[in-house]
CSV table of C-alpha atoms in Angstrom, one decimal:
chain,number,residue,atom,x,y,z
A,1,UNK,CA,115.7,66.4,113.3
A,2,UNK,CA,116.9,63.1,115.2
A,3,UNK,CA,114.3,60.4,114.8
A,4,UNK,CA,114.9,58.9,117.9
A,5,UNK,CA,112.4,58.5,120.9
A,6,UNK,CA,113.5,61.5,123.1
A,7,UNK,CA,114.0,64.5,120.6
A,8,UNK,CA,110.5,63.3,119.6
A,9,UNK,CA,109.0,63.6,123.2
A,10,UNK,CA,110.9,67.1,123.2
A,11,UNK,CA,109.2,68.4,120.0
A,12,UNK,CA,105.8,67.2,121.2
A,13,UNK,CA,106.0,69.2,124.6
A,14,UNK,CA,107.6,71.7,122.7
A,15,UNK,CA,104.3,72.2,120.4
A,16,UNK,CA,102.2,71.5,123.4
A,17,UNK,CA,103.6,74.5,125.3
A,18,UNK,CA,103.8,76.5,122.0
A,19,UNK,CA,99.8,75.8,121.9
A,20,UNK,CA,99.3,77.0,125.1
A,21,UNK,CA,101.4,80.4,124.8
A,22,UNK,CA,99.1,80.9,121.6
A,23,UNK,CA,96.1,80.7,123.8
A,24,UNK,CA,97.5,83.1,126.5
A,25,UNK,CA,98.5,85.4,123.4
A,26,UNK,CA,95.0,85.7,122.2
A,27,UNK,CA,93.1,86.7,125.5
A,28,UNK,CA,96.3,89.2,125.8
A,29,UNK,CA,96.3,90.7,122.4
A,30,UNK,CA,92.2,90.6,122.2
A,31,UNK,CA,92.0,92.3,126.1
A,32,UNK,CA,95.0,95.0,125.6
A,33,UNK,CA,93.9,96.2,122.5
A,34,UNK,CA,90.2,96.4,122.8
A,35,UNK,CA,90.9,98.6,125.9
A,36,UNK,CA,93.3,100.9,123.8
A,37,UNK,CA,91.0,101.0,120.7
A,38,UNK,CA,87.8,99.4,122.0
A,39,UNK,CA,88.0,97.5,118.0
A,40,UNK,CA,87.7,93.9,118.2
A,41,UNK,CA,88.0,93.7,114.3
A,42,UNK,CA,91.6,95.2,115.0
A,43,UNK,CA,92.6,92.7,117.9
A,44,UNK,CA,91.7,89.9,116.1
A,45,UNK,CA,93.8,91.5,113.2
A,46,UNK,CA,97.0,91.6,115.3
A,47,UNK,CA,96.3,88.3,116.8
A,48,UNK,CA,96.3,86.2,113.4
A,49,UNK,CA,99.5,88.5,112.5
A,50,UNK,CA,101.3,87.4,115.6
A,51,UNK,CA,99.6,84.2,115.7
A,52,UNK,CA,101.0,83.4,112.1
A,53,UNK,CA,104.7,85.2,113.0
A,54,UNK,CA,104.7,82.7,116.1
A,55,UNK,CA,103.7,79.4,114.4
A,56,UNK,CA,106.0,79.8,111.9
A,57,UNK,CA,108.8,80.5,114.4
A,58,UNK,CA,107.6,77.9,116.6
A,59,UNK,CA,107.6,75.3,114.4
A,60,UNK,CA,110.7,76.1,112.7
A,61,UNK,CA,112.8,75.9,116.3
A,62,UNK,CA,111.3,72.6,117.0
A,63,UNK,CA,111.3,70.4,114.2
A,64,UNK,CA,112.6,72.8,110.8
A,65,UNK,CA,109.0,72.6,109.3
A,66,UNK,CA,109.9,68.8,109.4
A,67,UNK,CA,106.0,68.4,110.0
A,68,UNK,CA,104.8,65.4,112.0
A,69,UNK,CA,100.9,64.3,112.7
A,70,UNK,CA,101.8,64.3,116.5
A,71,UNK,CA,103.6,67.8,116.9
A,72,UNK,CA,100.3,69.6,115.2
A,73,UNK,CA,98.1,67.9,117.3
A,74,UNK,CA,100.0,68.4,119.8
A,75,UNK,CA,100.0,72.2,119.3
A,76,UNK,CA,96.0,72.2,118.7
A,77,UNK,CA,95.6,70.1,122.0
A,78,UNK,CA,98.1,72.5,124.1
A,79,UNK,CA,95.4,75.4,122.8
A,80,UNK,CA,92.1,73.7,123.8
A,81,UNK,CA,93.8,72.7,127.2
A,82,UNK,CA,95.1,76.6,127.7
A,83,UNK,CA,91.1,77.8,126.5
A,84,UNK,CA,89.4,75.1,128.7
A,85,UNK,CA,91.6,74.8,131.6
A,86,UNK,CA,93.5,78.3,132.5
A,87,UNK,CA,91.9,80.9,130.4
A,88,UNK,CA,88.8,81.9,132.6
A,89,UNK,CA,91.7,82.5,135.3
A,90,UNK,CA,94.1,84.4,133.3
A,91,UNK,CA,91.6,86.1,131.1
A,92,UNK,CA,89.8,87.6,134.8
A,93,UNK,CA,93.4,88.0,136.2
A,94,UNK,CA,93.9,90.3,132.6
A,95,UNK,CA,90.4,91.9,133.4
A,96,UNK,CA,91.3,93.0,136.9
A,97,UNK,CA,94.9,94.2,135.8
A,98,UNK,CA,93.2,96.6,133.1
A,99,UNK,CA,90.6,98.0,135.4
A,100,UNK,CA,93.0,98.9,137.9
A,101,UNK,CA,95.0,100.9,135.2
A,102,UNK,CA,91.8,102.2,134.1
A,103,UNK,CA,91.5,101.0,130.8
A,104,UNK,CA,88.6,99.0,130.9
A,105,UNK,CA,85.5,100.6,133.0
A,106,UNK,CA,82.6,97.5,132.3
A,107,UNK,CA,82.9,94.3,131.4
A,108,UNK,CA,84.2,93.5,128.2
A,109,UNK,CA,81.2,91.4,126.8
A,110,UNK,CA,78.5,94.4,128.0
A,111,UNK,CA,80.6,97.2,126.4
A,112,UNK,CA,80.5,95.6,123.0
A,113,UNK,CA,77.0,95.2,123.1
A,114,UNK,CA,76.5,99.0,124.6
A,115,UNK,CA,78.8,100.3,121.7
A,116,UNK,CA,76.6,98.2,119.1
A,117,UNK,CA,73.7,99.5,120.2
A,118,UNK,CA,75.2,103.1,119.9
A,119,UNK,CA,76.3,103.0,116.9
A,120,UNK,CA,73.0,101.4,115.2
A,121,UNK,CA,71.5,104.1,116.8
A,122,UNK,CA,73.7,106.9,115.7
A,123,UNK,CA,73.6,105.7,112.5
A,124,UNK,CA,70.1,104.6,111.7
A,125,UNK,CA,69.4,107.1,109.0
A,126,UNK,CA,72.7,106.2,106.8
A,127,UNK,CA,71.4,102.3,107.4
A,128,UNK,CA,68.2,103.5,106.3
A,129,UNK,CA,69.6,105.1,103.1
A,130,UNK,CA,72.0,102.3,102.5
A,131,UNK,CA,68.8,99.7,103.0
A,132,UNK,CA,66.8,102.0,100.1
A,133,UNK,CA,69.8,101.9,97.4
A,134,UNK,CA,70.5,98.8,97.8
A,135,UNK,CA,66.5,97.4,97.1
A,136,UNK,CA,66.5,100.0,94.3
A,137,UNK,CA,69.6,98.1,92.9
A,138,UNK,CA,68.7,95.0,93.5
A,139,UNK,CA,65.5,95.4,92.0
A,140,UNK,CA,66.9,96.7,88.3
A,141,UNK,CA,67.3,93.3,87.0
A,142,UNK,CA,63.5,92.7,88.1
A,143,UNK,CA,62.5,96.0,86.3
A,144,UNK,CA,64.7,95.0,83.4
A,145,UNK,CA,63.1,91.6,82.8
A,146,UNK,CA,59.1,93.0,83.4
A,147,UNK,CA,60.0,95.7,80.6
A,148,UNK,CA,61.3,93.4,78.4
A,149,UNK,CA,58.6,91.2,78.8
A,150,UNK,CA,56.3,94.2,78.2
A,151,UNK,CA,58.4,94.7,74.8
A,152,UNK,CA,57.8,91.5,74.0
A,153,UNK,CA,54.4,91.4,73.9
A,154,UNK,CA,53.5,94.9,72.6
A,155,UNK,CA,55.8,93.3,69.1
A,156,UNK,CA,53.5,90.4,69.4
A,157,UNK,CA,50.3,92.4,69.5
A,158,UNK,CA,51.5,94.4,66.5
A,159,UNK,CA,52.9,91.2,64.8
A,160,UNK,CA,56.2,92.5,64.2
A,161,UNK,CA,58.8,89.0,64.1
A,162,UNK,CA,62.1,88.9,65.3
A,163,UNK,CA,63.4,87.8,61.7
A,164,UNK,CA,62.1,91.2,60.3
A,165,UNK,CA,64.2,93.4,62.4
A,166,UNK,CA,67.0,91.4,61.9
A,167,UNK,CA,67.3,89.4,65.3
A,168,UNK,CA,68.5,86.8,66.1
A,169,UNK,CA,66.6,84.0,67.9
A,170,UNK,CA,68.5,81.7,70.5
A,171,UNK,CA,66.8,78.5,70.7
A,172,UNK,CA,67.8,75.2,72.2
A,173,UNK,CA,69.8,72.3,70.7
A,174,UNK,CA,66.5,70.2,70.7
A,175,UNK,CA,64.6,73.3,69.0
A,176,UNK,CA,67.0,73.1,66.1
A,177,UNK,CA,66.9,69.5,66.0
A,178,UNK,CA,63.2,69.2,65.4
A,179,UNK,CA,63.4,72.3,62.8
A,180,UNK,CA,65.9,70.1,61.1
A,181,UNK,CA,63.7,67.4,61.0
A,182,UNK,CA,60.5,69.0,60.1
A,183,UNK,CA,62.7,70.6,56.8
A,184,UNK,CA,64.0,66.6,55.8
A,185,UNK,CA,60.4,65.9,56.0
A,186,UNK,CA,59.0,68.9,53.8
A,187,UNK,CA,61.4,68.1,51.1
A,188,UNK,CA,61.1,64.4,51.2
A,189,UNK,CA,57.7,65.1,50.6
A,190,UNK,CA,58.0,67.4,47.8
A,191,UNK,CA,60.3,65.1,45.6
C-alpha cells in the first residue's frame, strides 16, 4: 500500500462503502431468508458467514490486511450510517418486494412473535417435562449433601469416629497448625 495522502483517502471511502454494503447485506440476508425458512437463527447464521467471507475480501482489496485505525473505523462508521440513515427505506422497499412475490404475508416483527407464541403453546407439555428433570437434577446435589449430613450425625449419635473406620479427615492448614502445637506442648510438659 502507498503511504501517500490519496491512496489513503481511497482506502477510507473504500471501507466506508464496504460498511455500508455490509448493512444492506444484513437486512437482505435476514429478510430473504426468514421468508424462505421463517428461522431467524439461520439468517443470522448466513449473515456472519457472508459477513466474515466479505470483510476478509474487503479488506484484503483495499489495503492487503495492511490494518489502519482509520480504515476500520471507517468501516464501522459506513455501517451505523447505512443502519441509521437508509435502512428503514431499504429494509420497507425489501418488505414490499417480498409481499408482492408472496413470501412474506404479515409483518416481519408480528410473525415472530405469532410463531413464538405457537410453538410455546404446542409445546407446553415437553417444556413442562423438561422444567421437572431439570429441578429433579438440579436438586441431587441438595439431596446428596442433606443425606450426608443425616449420615453424619446418625455416626455421631452412635459414637462411631472417623479414625475407626479408617477415614481420613481433611482439615485446614490452621487446624493442623494448632494440633501441632498443642502436641509441642504435651511433650514439653511431660519431660
Amino acid at each position: 500500500m502507498n503511504n501517500n495522502l490519496y491512496s489513503q483517502y481511497l482506502v477510507l471511502l473504500e471501507t466506508f462503502y464496504g460498511g455500508c454494503i455490509l448493512g444492506i447485506l444484513y437486512h437482505t440476508i435476514t429478510i430473504i431468508i426468514y421468508a424462505l425458512t421463517k428461522r431467524v437463527t439461520l439468517s443470522d447464521l448466513c449473515f456472519c458467514l457472508v459477513a466474515g467471507v466479505f470483510t476478509v475480501n474487503l479488506f484484503f482489496k483495499t489495503t492487503y490486511f495492511d490494518l489502519r485505525y482509520y480504515s476500520v473505523l471507517s468501516f464501522v462508521l459506513g455501517f451505523v450510517a447505512y443502519y441509521f440513515l437508509i435502512s428503514p427505506f431499504y429494509k420497507s422497499l425489501l418488505l414490499f418486494i417480498t409481499r408482492k412475490l408472496g413470501l412474506i404475508k404479515t409483518n416481519t416483527k408480528k410473525g415472530i412473535v405469532k410463531r413464538k407464541r405457537k410453538f410455546v403453546k404446542k409445546h407446553q407439555k415437553s417444556i413442562g417435562k423438561i422444567k421437572s428433570l431439570l429441578k429433579r437434577f438440579l436438586s441431587i446435589p441438595l439431596k446428596i449433601k442433606m443425606s450426608y449430613n443425616k449420615f453424619k450425625v446418625y455416626l455421631k449419635k452412635e459414637g462411631i469416629d472417623n479414625e475407626k473406620r479408617g477415614l481420613r479427615t481433611f482439615k485446614s492448614p490452621g487446624q493442623h497448625r494448632s494440633e501441632k502445637k498443642k502436641e509441642k506442648k504435651i511433650k514439653k510438659e511431660s519431660r
